[in-house]
């Protein structure tokens, strides 16, 4: 499982012209799920993301977590994170989990974030979405679950 995390000053996701999720300060999470991902991967990533210290303290050092700054999460399912562009000009998405596997695992991941004490807004699984954000920093990290 992989998550592209962007620290944001504000963010929203729109489907069919309607804002369905928005946050002020926090993280935009683009969440990619592959075939062998499990609830264990989702729980690991939720705990890791909640504990990351990527907000500045009074000395300007990245030493505060999203919980400490009372930030929120905007979680967006993003199967293209498992797109492979090594051959040809069109990405292959063979490594992305099928919707019937990915959607429940994404929902579980979001619930694990909530269990960590975070407010979580979401996009809509499988929909064409417009995601807007003001990247703060910019700070962008790729966070992945460990592979056995």
CSV table of C-alpha atoms in Angstrom, one decimal:
chain,number,residue,atom,x,y,z
A,1,UNK,CA,0.0,0.0,0.0
A,2,UNK,CA,1.3,3.4,-0.8
A,3,UNK,CA,0.2,6.9,0.2
A,4,UNK,CA,1.3,10.1,-1.4
A,5,UNK,CA,1.0,12.6,1.4
A,6,UNK,CA,0.9,16.4,0.8
A,7,UNK,CA,0.9,18.8,3.7
A,8,UNK,CA,-1.8,21.3,2.8
A,9,UNK,CA,-3.0,24.7,4.1
A,10,UNK,CA,-6.4,23.8,2.7
A,11,UNK,CA,-7.9,21.3,0.3
A,12,UNK,CA,-11.2,20.1,-1.2
A,13,UNK,CA,-12.5,17.4,-3.5
A,14,UNK,CA,-15.3,18.0,-6.0
A,15,UNK,CA,-17.5,15.5,-7.8
A,16,UNK,CA,-20.0,16.7,-10.5
A,17,UNK,CA,-19.5,20.3,-9.4
A,18,UNK,CA,-20.2,19.6,-5.7
A,19,UNK,CA,-17.7,19.8,-3.0
A,20,UNK,CA,-17.9,16.4,-1.1
A,21,UNK,CA,-15.0,16.8,1.2
A,22,UNK,CA,-12.8,19.7,2.4
A,23,UNK,CA,-10.2,20.5,5.1
A,24,UNK,CA,-8.4,23.5,6.4
A,25,UNK,CA,-4.9,22.6,7.6
A,26,UNK,CA,-3.8,19.0,7.3
A,27,UNK,CA,-2.8,16.3,4.9
A,28,UNK,CA,-4.1,15.3,1.5
A,29,UNK,CA,-3.6,11.6,1.1
A,30,UNK,CA,-3.6,10.0,-2.3
A,31,UNK,CA,-4.1,6.3,-1.4
A,32,UNK,CA,-2.9,3.5,-3.7
A,33,UNK,CA,-3.7,-0.2,-3.0
A,34,UNK,CA,-2.2,-3.2,-4.7
A,35,UNK,CA,-3.3,-6.9,-4.8
A,36,UNK,CA,-1.5,-8.2,-1.7
A,37,UNK,CA,-2.3,-5.3,0.6
A,38,UNK,CA,-4.2,-6.2,3.8
A,39,UNK,CA,-5.8,-4.6,6.9
A,40,UNK,CA,-2.4,-4.9,8.5
A,41,UNK,CA,-0.9,-2.6,5.9
A,42,UNK,CA,-3.8,-0.1,6.3
A,43,UNK,CA,-3.4,0.0,10.1
A,44,UNK,CA,0.4,0.4,9.8
A,45,UNK,CA,0.0,3.3,7.5
A,46,UNK,CA,-2.7,5.0,9.5
A,47,UNK,CA,-0.5,4.8,12.7
A,48,UNK,CA,2.6,6.0,10.8
A,49,UNK,CA,0.8,9.0,9.2
A,50,UNK,CA,-0.8,10.1,12.4
A,51,UNK,CA,2.6,10.1,14.2
A,52,UNK,CA,4.7,11.7,11.5
A,53,UNK,CA,6.3,14.9,12.7
A,54,UNK,CA,6.3,17.1,9.7
A,55,UNK,CA,5.0,20.4,11.2
A,56,UNK,CA,7.4,22.9,12.5
A,57,UNK,CA,7.9,23.6,16.2
A,58,UNK,CA,8.8,27.0,17.7
A,59,UNK,CA,12.4,26.5,16.5
A,60,UNK,CA,11.4,25.9,12.9
A,61,UNK,CA,12.2,22.1,13.1
A,62,UNK,CA,9.8,19.5,11.8
A,63,UNK,CA,8.9,18.2,15.2
A,64,UNK,CA,5.0,18.3,15.5
A,65,UNK,CA,2.5,15.8,14.3
A,66,UNK,CA,-0.9,16.5,12.6
A,67,UNK,CA,-2.6,15.7,15.9
A,68,UNK,CA,-0.5,18.3,17.7
A,69,UNK,CA,-1.5,21.0,15.2
A,70,UNK,CA,-5.1,19.9,15.1
A,71,UNK,CA,-5.0,19.2,11.4
A,72,UNK,CA,-7.4,17.0,9.4
A,73,UNK,CA,-7.1,14.5,6.6
A,74,UNK,CA,-8.5,14.5,3.0
A,75,UNK,CA,-8.2,10.9,1.8
A,76,UNK,CA,-8.6,10.2,-1.9
A,77,UNK,CA,-8.4,6.7,-3.4
A,78,UNK,CA,-5.8,6.8,-6.2
A,79,UNK,CA,-5.3,3.6,-8.2
A,80,UNK,CA,-2.9,5.4,-10.6
A,81,UNK,CA,-0.2,5.3,-7.8
A,82,UNK,CA,0.3,1.7,-9.0
A,83,UNK,CA,0.6,2.7,-12.6
A,84,UNK,CA,3.7,1.3,-14.3
A,85,UNK,CA,5.2,3.4,-17.2
A,86,UNK,CA,8.4,1.3,-17.7
A,87,UNK,CA,7.3,0.0,-21.1
A,88,UNK,CA,5.5,1.9,-23.9
A,89,UNK,CA,3.7,5.2,-23.5
A,90,UNK,CA,0.5,4.1,-21.9
A,91,UNK,CA,0.6,3.2,-18.1
A,92,UNK,CA,-0.2,-0.3,-17.1
A,93,UNK,CA,-2.4,-0.6,-14.0
A,94,UNK,CA,-2.0,-4.4,-13.5
A,95,UNK,CA,-0.5,-3.8,-10.1
A,96,UNK,CA,-3.5,-1.8,-8.8
A,97,UNK,CA,-6.1,-3.8,-6.8
A,98,UNK,CA,-9.5,-4.4,-8.3
A,99,UNK,CA,-12.2,-2.1,-6.9
A,100,UNK,CA,-13.9,-4.9,-5.0
A,101,UNK,CA,-10.7,-5.3,-3.0
A,102,UNK,CA,-9.5,-1.7,-2.9
A,103,UNK,CA,-12.7,0.1,-1.8
A,104,UNK,CA,-13.2,-1.8,1.4
A,105,UNK,CA,-9.5,-1.6,2.3
A,106,UNK,CA,-9.5,2.2,1.6
A,107,UNK,CA,-12.6,2.5,3.9
A,108,UNK,CA,-10.8,0.5,6.5
A,109,UNK,CA,-7.7,2.7,6.2
A,110,UNK,CA,-9.9,5.8,6.7
A,111,UNK,CA,-11.5,4.3,9.8
A,112,UNK,CA,-8.1,3.5,11.2
A,113,UNK,CA,-7.1,7.2,10.8
A,114,UNK,CA,-10.2,8.2,12.7
A,115,UNK,CA,-9.3,5.7,15.4
A,116,UNK,CA,-6.0,7.5,15.7
A,117,UNK,CA,-8.0,10.6,16.6
A,118,UNK,CA,-8.0,12.4,13.2
A,119,UNK,CA,-10.9,14.1,11.5
A,120,UNK,CA,-11.1,12.4,8.0
A,121,UNK,CA,-12.9,13.8,4.9
A,122,UNK,CA,-12.9,11.7,1.7
A,123,UNK,CA,-13.3,11.7,-2.0
A,124,UNK,CA,-15.6,9.3,-3.7
A,125,UNK,CA,-14.2,5.9,-4.6
A,126,UNK,CA,-14.1,5.4,-8.4
A,127,UNK,CA,-15.5,8.8,-9.3
A,128,UNK,CA,-13.9,11.4,-11.5
A,129,UNK,CA,-12.7,14.0,-8.9
A,130,UNK,CA,-11.3,17.4,-8.9
A,131,UNK,CA,-8.8,17.7,-6.1
A,132,UNK,CA,-7.7,21.2,-5.1
A,133,UNK,CA,-5.1,22.0,-2.5
A,134,UNK,CA,-2.6,24.6,-1.4
A,135,UNK,CA,0.5,22.7,-0.7
A,136,UNK,CA,2.2,23.9,2.5
A,137,UNK,CA,6.0,24.0,2.2
A,138,UNK,CA,5.7,22.3,-0.2
A,139,UNK,CA,6.0,19.1,1.8
A,140,UNK,CA,5.2,15.9,-0.1
A,141,UNK,CA,6.1,12.4,1.1
A,142,UNK,CA,5.6,8.9,-0.3
A,143,UNK,CA,4.7,6.6,2.6
A,144,UNK,CA,4.5,2.8,2.0
A,145,UNK,CA,3.7,-0.2,4.1
A,146,UNK,CA,6.5,-2.7,4.6
A,147,UNK,CA,6.6,-5.7,2.4
A,148,UNK,CA,7.3,-9.1,4.0
